[in-house]
Coordinates of C-alpha atoms and ligand atoms in Angstrom, one line a residue:
M272 CA 95.9 -44.3 176.2
S273 CA 94.3 -44.3 179.7
D274 CA 94.3 -47.7 180.9
G275 CA 92.1 -47.5 184.4
S276 CA 91.6 -51.1 185.0
V277 CA 91.8 -52.5 188.3
S278 CA 93.1 -55.8 189.4
I279 CA 92.7 -57.0 192.8
K280 CA 94.5 -60.3 193.6
Q281 CA 94.0 -62.3 196.7
L282 CA 94.2 -59.6 198.8
V283 CA 94.0 -59.5 202.6
K284 CA 93.5 -56.9 205.1
T285 CA 94.2 -58.0 208.9
Y286 CA 94.3 -54.8 211.4
V287 CA 96.8 -54.7 213.9
D288 CA 97.2 -53.2 217.5
D289 CA 99.8 -50.9 218.6
R290 CA 102.3 -53.8 219.1
G291 CA 101.5 -55.3 215.6
R292 CA 99.6 -58.1 217.1
P293 CA 96.4 -59.2 214.8
T294 CA 93.0 -57.7 215.7
F295 CA 90.6 -58.4 212.8
T296 CA 90.6 -59.8 209.6
A297 CA 88.6 -57.4 207.9
V298 CA 88.9 -58.3 204.2
K299 CA 89.6 -62.3 203.5
K300 CA 91.4 -63.1 200.3
I301 CA 89.4 -61.4 197.6
S302 CA 89.8 -61.2 193.9
L303 CA 88.4 -58.8 191.6
N304 CA 88.8 -57.3 188.0
I305 CA 87.5 -53.9 186.8
A306 CA 87.7 -53.0 183.6
D307 CA 88.9 -49.6 182.3
G308 CA 85.7 -47.6 182.1
E309 CA 83.6 -49.4 184.3
F310 CA 81.3 -48.3 187.1
M311 CA 82.0 -51.1 189.9
V312 CA 79.6 -51.1 193.1
L313 CA 80.7 -52.4 196.4
V314 CA 78.0 -53.3 198.2
G315 CA 77.2 -55.1 201.4
P316 CA 75.8 -54.6 205.1
S317 CA 78.2 -51.9 207.5
G318 CA 81.3 -53.7 208.4
C319 CA 81.6 -56.2 205.6
G320 CA 85.2 -54.7 204.5
K321 CA 84.0 -52.3 201.3
S322 CA 85.8 -49.2 202.7
T323 CA 88.8 -51.1 203.5
T324 CA 88.7 -52.6 200.1
L325 CA 88.6 -49.3 198.9
R326 CA 91.3 -47.2 201.1
M327 CA 93.8 -50.1 200.4
V328 CA 93.0 -49.3 196.4
A329 CA 93.5 -45.7 197.3
G330 CA 96.8 -46.6 199.4
L331 CA 95.2 -45.0 202.5
E332 CA 95.5 -48.5 204.3
K333 CA 98.2 -51.0 204.3
I334 CA 98.0 -54.4 202.6
T335 CA 98.4 -57.5 204.3
S336 CA 98.9 -59.6 201.7
G337 CA 98.1 -59.6 198.0
T338 CA 98.2 -57.2 195.1
I339 CA 96.3 -54.2 193.5
S340 CA 97.3 -53.2 189.9
I341 CA 95.9 -50.0 188.5
G342 CA 96.7 -50.3 184.6
S343 CA 99.5 -52.6 184.3
R344 CA 101.4 -51.4 187.3
V345 CA 101.0 -53.4 190.8
V346 CA 100.8 -50.2 193.0
N347 CA 101.0 -52.0 196.5
E348 CA 104.2 -49.9 197.5
L349 CA 102.9 -46.6 195.7
E350 CA 102.0 -43.2 197.6
P351 CA 98.3 -42.3 197.1
K352 CA 99.4 -39.4 194.9
D353 CA 101.1 -41.4 192.4
R354 CA 98.2 -44.0 192.0
G355 CA 96.4 -42.1 189.3
I356 CA 93.2 -42.2 191.5
A357 CA 91.1 -39.4 193.1
M358 CA 88.6 -40.2 196.1
V359 CA 85.7 -38.6 197.1
F360 CA 84.2 -39.1 200.6
Q361 CA 81.1 -39.1 202.4
N362 CA 82.1 -35.9 204.9
Y363 CA 83.6 -34.1 201.7
A364 CA 87.1 -33.3 203.7
L365 CA 87.0 -29.8 202.1
Y366 CA 89.4 -27.4 203.5
P367 CA 87.0 -24.9 205.4
H368 CA 89.4 -21.8 205.5
M369 CA 89.6 -22.0 201.7
T370 CA 87.4 -20.6 198.8
I371 CA 85.5 -23.2 196.4
F372 CA 88.0 -22.1 193.6
N373 CA 91.2 -23.0 195.9
N374 CA 89.6 -26.1 197.3
M375 CA 89.1 -27.0 193.6
A376 CA 92.5 -26.3 192.3
F377 CA 94.5 -27.4 195.3
G378 CA 95.4 -30.5 193.8
L379 CA 96.6 -29.0 190.6
Q380 CA 98.2 -26.4 192.4
L381 CA 100.6 -29.2 194.3
A382 CA 101.0 -30.6 191.2
K383 CA 102.6 -27.1 190.1
K384 CA 100.2 -27.0 186.9
E385 CA 100.4 -23.8 185.0
K386 CA 97.7 -21.0 186.5
E387 CA 95.6 -20.7 183.0
I388 CA 95.7 -24.4 183.1
I389 CA 94.2 -24.6 186.4
S390 CA 91.9 -21.8 185.9
D391 CA 90.7 -23.3 182.6
S392 CA 90.0 -26.6 184.1
V393 CA 88.5 -25.3 187.5
G394 CA 86.2 -23.0 185.4
R395 CA 85.1 -26.1 183.3
T396 CA 84.3 -28.3 185.6
S397 CA 82.6 -25.8 188.2
K398 CA 80.5 -24.6 185.5
A399 CA 79.3 -28.5 184.5
L400 CA 78.6 -28.7 188.7
G401 CA 76.7 -25.6 188.5
L402 CA 79.0 -24.1 190.9
D403 CA 80.5 -21.5 188.7
H404 CA 78.6 -18.3 190.8
M405 CA 79.9 -19.6 194.0
L406 CA 83.7 -19.9 193.7
E407 CA 84.5 -17.3 195.9
R408 CA 82.5 -18.6 198.9
K409 CA 83.9 -20.8 201.5
P410 CA 82.2 -24.2 202.4
H411 CA 80.6 -23.4 205.4
A412 CA 78.5 -21.2 203.0
L413 CA 76.9 -24.1 200.9
S414 CA 74.5 -26.9 201.1
G415 CA 75.7 -30.5 201.8
G416 CA 74.6 -30.9 198.1
Q417 CA 76.7 -28.3 197.0
R418 CA 79.6 -29.6 199.1
Q419 CA 79.7 -32.6 197.5
R420 CA 79.8 -31.2 194.4
V421 CA 82.7 -29.3 195.1
A422 CA 84.3 -32.8 196.5
L423 CA 83.5 -34.1 193.1
G424 CA 84.7 -31.1 191.2
R425 CA 88.1 -31.3 193.0
A426 CA 88.3 -34.9 191.9
I427 CA 87.4 -34.5 188.4
V428 CA 90.0 -31.6 187.5
R429 CA 92.7 -34.2 188.6
S430 CA 91.3 -36.1 185.5
P431 CA 92.4 -39.5 187.5
K432 CA 92.1 -42.8 185.9
V433 CA 90.2 -44.0 188.6
F434 CA 87.4 -42.2 190.9
L435 CA 86.9 -43.9 194.4
F436 CA 83.6 -42.9 196.1
D437 CA 83.1 -43.9 199.7
E438 CA 79.2 -43.4 200.7
P439 CA 79.3 -40.3 198.9
L440 CA 75.6 -39.4 199.4
S441 CA 75.2 -40.6 202.8
N442 CA 75.1 -37.4 204.5
L443 CA 72.5 -36.0 202.1
D444 CA 69.0 -35.6 202.3
A445 CA 66.5 -38.3 200.5
K446 CA 65.8 -35.9 197.8
M447 CA 69.2 -34.8 197.1
R448 CA 70.6 -38.5 197.4
V449 CA 68.5 -39.3 194.4
H450 CA 69.6 -36.2 192.3
M451 CA 73.3 -36.5 192.9
R452 CA 72.7 -40.3 192.0
S453 CA 72.0 -39.4 188.6
E454 CA 74.5 -36.4 188.4
I455 CA 77.5 -39.0 189.3
S456 CA 75.8 -41.5 186.5
K457 CA 75.8 -38.8 183.8
L458 CA 79.5 -38.1 185.0
H459 CA 80.7 -41.5 184.4
A460 CA 78.6 -41.2 181.2
Q461 CA 80.5 -38.1 179.8
L462 CA 84.2 -38.8 181.5
G463 CA 84.1 -42.8 180.6
S464 CA 86.6 -43.2 183.7
T465 CA 86.7 -46.3 185.8
M466 CA 84.6 -45.6 189.2
I467 CA 84.6 -47.8 192.3
Y468 CA 81.8 -46.8 194.4
V469 CA 81.2 -48.2 197.8
T470 CA 77.8 -48.4 199.6
H471 CA 75.6 -50.1 202.0
D472 CA 72.4 -49.2 199.8
Q473 CA 71.3 -51.7 197.4
V474 CA 69.0 -49.5 195.5
E475 CA 72.1 -47.2 195.1
A476 CA 73.9 -50.3 193.9
M477 CA 71.2 -51.5 191.7
T478 CA 70.6 -48.1 190.1
M479 CA 74.3 -46.8 189.4
G480 CA 76.4 -50.0 188.6
D481 CA 77.9 -51.5 185.6
R482 CA 78.6 -54.5 187.8
I483 CA 78.1 -54.7 191.5
C484 CA 80.5 -56.8 193.8
V485 CA 78.3 -58.1 196.8
M486 CA 80.4 -58.5 200.2
C487 CA 79.6 -60.2 203.3
D488 CA 81.7 -60.8 206.2
G489 CA 85.3 -59.7 204.3
N490 CA 84.4 -62.2 201.5
I491 CA 82.7 -61.5 198.2
M492 CA 79.2 -63.3 197.5
Q493 CA 78.6 -62.7 193.9
V494 CA 79.8 -59.7 191.2
A495 CA 77.3 -59.4 188.3
D496 CA 75.3 -56.9 186.6
P497 CA 72.2 -55.9 188.3
L498 CA 69.6 -58.0 186.5
T499 CA 71.7 -60.7 186.7
L500 CA 71.9 -60.2 190.8
Y501 CA 68.3 -59.9 190.9
R502 CA 67.5 -62.9 188.5
Q503 CA 70.5 -65.7 189.7
P504 CA 71.3 -64.9 193.3
E505 CA 74.0 -67.4 193.8
N506 CA 73.2 -67.6 197.3
L507 CA 70.9 -67.1 200.1
F508 CA 72.6 -63.5 201.1
V509 CA 72.6 -61.8 197.6
A510 CA 69.1 -63.4 197.5
G511 CA 68.0 -61.5 200.5
F512 CA 70.2 -58.5 200.0
I513 CA 69.0 -57.7 196.5
G514 CA 65.6 -56.5 196.2
S515 CA 62.8 -54.7 198.4
P516 CA 60.8 -55.8 200.2
T517 CA 63.3 -58.9 200.6
M518 CA 62.6 -62.4 199.0
N519 CA 60.6 -64.8 201.0
L520 CA 62.4 -67.8 202.1
L521 CA 60.7 -70.7 203.3
K522 CA 61.9 -73.4 205.1
G523 CA 60.6 -77.1 204.0
K524 CA 61.3 -80.3 202.3
V525 CA 60.9 -82.0 198.9
Q526 CA 58.6 -84.2 198.9
K527 CA 57.8 -87.3 196.2
R528 CA 54.3 -88.1 195.4
D529 CA 53.5 -90.5 193.1
D530 CA 56.1 -89.3 190.3
A531 CA 55.4 -85.6 191.0
L532 CA 58.0 -83.6 193.5
Y533 CA 56.5 -80.9 196.0
F534 CA 57.9 -78.0 198.1
V535 CA 56.0 -78.9 201.4
E536 CA 57.0 -75.9 203.9
N537 CA 57.5 -76.9 207.7
G538 CA 55.0 -76.2 210.5
E539 CA 51.2 -77.4 210.7
A540 CA 48.5 -74.6 209.7
N541 CA 48.7 -72.7 206.5
A542 CA 51.6 -74.6 205.3
L543 CA 52.2 -74.2 201.6
S544 CA 52.7 -77.2 199.2
L545 CA 53.7 -76.2 196.0
P546 CA 54.2 -78.6 192.7
L547 CA 57.8 -78.5 191.5
Q548 CA 57.9 -78.6 187.9
G549 CA 60.1 -78.1 184.8
R550 CA 63.5 -76.4 185.6
L551 CA 62.6 -76.6 189.5
A552 CA 61.9 -80.3 189.3
S553 CA 65.4 -81.3 187.8
S554 CA 67.0 -78.9 190.4
A555 CA 64.9 -80.2 193.1
K556 CA 65.1 -83.9 192.2
Q557 CA 68.4 -84.7 194.1
Y558 CA 67.1 -83.2 197.0
A559 CA 63.9 -85.8 197.5
G560 CA 63.2 -86.3 201.1
K561 CA 65.4 -83.2 202.1
E562 CA 65.3 -80.0 203.2
I563 CA 65.2 -77.2 200.8
I564 CA 64.8 -73.4 201.2
F565 CA 62.3 -71.9 198.7
G566 CA 62.6 -68.2 197.6
V567 CA 60.2 -66.2 195.8
R568 CA 60.3 -62.2 195.7
P569 CA 56.9 -60.3 197.0
E570 CA 56.4 -59.0 193.1
H571 CA 56.3 -62.4 191.8
L572 CA 52.7 -63.1 193.3
S573 CA 49.8 -61.7 192.1
D574 CA 46.0 -61.6 192.2
E575 CA 45.6 -63.1 188.6
A576 CA 46.6 -66.5 187.2
K577 CA 48.6 -65.1 184.1
D578 CA 49.6 -68.3 182.7
Q579 CA 50.2 -71.9 183.2
S580 CA 53.4 -71.3 185.5
H581 CA 51.0 -69.5 188.2
V582 CA 49.5 -71.8 190.8
P583 CA 47.3 -70.5 193.2
I584 CA 48.2 -70.4 197.1
T585 CA 45.1 -69.5 199.6
S586 CA 45.9 -67.9 202.8
T587 CA 44.7 -65.5 205.1
V588 CA 45.8 -61.8 205.3
E589 CA 48.0 -60.8 208.7
I590 CA 48.4 -57.3 207.8
A591 CA 48.1 -55.0 204.5
E592 CA 50.0 -52.0 203.4
P593 CA 48.0 -50.3 200.6
M594 CA 50.5 -47.5 198.7
G595 CA 48.0 -46.4 196.0
S596 CA 48.7 -48.4 192.9
E597 CA 49.7 -51.7 194.8
S598 CA 49.8 -53.4 198.2
L599 CA 52.3 -55.1 200.3
V600 CA 50.1 -58.0 201.8
Y601 CA 51.6 -60.4 204.5
L602 CA 50.2 -63.7 204.5
K603 CA 50.3 -66.3 207.0
T604 CA 52.3 -69.5 206.0
G605 CA 53.5 -72.4 208.1
T606 CA 56.3 -71.2 209.6
G607 CA 55.7 -67.1 209.3
S608 CA 54.7 -64.6 207.2
F609 CA 55.2 -64.3 203.4
I610 CA 54.7 -60.6 201.4
A611 CA 52.9 -60.4 198.3
R612 CA 53.3 -57.3 196.3
I613 CA 49.9 -57.0 194.2
H614 CA 49.3 -54.3 192.0
G615 CA 46.1 -52.8 191.5
E616 CA 43.8 -50.6 194.4
H617 CA 42.0 -53.2 196.4
L618 CA 41.8 -52.7 199.9
Y619 CA 42.9 -55.9 201.9
H620 CA 41.8 -56.3 205.5
S621 CA 43.4 -58.3 208.4
G622 CA 41.7 -61.7 208.8
E623 CA 40.3 -61.8 205.3
P624 CA 41.0 -65.1 203.2
V625 CA 43.0 -64.4 199.9
T626 CA 43.8 -66.3 197.2
V627 CA 47.5 -64.9 195.4
Q628 CA 48.9 -66.9 192.1
I629 CA 52.5 -67.7 192.7
N630 CA 54.7 -67.8 189.6
L631 CA 56.9 -70.7 189.5
D632 CA 59.1 -69.9 186.8
K633 CA 60.5 -67.0 189.0
V634 CA 61.4 -69.4 192.3
H635 CA 64.4 -69.6 193.5
L636 CA 65.8 -73.0 195.6
F637 CA 68.7 -73.1 198.1
D638 CA 70.5 -75.8 199.7
P639 CA 70.2 -75.0 203.7
Q640 CA 73.5 -76.3 204.5
T641 CA 75.8 -74.7 201.8
E642 CA 73.6 -71.6 201.4
K643 CA 73.9 -72.0 197.6
A644 CA 71.6 -71.5 195.0
I645 CA 70.4 -75.0 193.3
R646 CA 70.1 -74.8 189.7
Ligands
ADP1243 P1 82.4 -51.5 205.7 O1 82.9 -50.2 204.9 O2 82.0 -52.4 204.9 O3 81.5 -50.7 206.9 P2 84.8 -51.5 207.2 O4 85.8 -51.9 206.1 O5 84.9 -49.9 207.3 O6 83.5 -51.7 206.6 O7 85.4 -52.2 208.0 C1 85.3 -53.3 208.0 C2 85.5 -54.2 209.8 O8 86.8 -54.0 209.8 C3 84.6 -53.9 210.5 O9 84.2 -54.8 211.2 C4 85.6 -52.7 211.3 O10 85.3 -52.5 212.4 C5 86.7 -53.3 211.0 N1 88.2 -52.3 211.0 C6 87.8 -51.2 210.5 N2 89.0 -50.3 210.9 C7 89.7 -51.3 211.8 C8 90.9 -50.8 212.7 N3 91.6 -49.8 212.6 N4 91.2 -51.9 213.3 C9 90.3 -53.0 213.8 N5 89.4 -53.1 212.6 C10 89.1 -52.3 212.1

């Protein structure tokens, strides 16, 4: 049975210059376990160490310290070709002088597989990818989407235990990206192989990953399934990174009045004051009199009070972006502005006073010092 699990332990990468002097630590002692057959996405802003991590799994980058295991084998010292992996890159990395057939067959030919096996495998895979009628063409005669499919096909025919993807869709136009996204997800469902997929695009991460590993500055910020990341971000970074438009984060204090707790936003005019009840009150208790960050996603504001967890706030419209079925409405608050994503076809105007209902069940609180979620 193929064991395509990947285990990363205390992995560090410090780049060095020509003389071996350390220049930059791109990966800072990260640990991550990926199950056999899992689709794991590494996501984070540019420069956070995603590709470096993937390239160390592939064997294309030397590890500074730590271990990487594929199945039960530590692969630290193994050549890329002996690791049971296949990699798909952003720039496709096809051989321009070879036909599509030969591009796909090359790895198998190197491995000295029999001709019939190669032709059978390339035939089946190219058919599944809709490339079977263009096997004699060269890469220059293909569109970007077709080239990326050849790169996928070349990986598939090798039957790797683990597929590694490095921003494979970045060079495609928006429509083709969405299409290839679902192709790769289907492929994962069919093959059941482990896939590790690097992207800076949180929508790609959310739509494709069984689990997502959010990285920042060479560290792992949170690893969870897409809904858990959305519902329970563990820190300010994940809260701000997942979701679009991004979560509203307001600075303020917890105030105790009589026996009740309130979040009171910093600033004078338009500063929000909101009751903290139930779950929020027990989390905020230890912060009475102290600073706190209050987070709410734009979609958790609406124009109607649905139940008791909805509390009205009144403000002024700064600008509104009508999008047909919904509007993004920017509201003025004490220290800045606040985005509400409001369903319906109502047209909002700048300067107009407006009351929106905030769903306190969906609010997040963060410690401004540690940046961690307060639960
Ligand atoms: P990501 O894939 O998240 O965009 P990378 O893993 O490519 O990030 O790079 C992480 C950090 O390491 C970046 O700041 C990058 O500039 C740095 N880096 C990458 N390659 C080298 C190198 N050869 N020497 C020094 N620093 C490097």
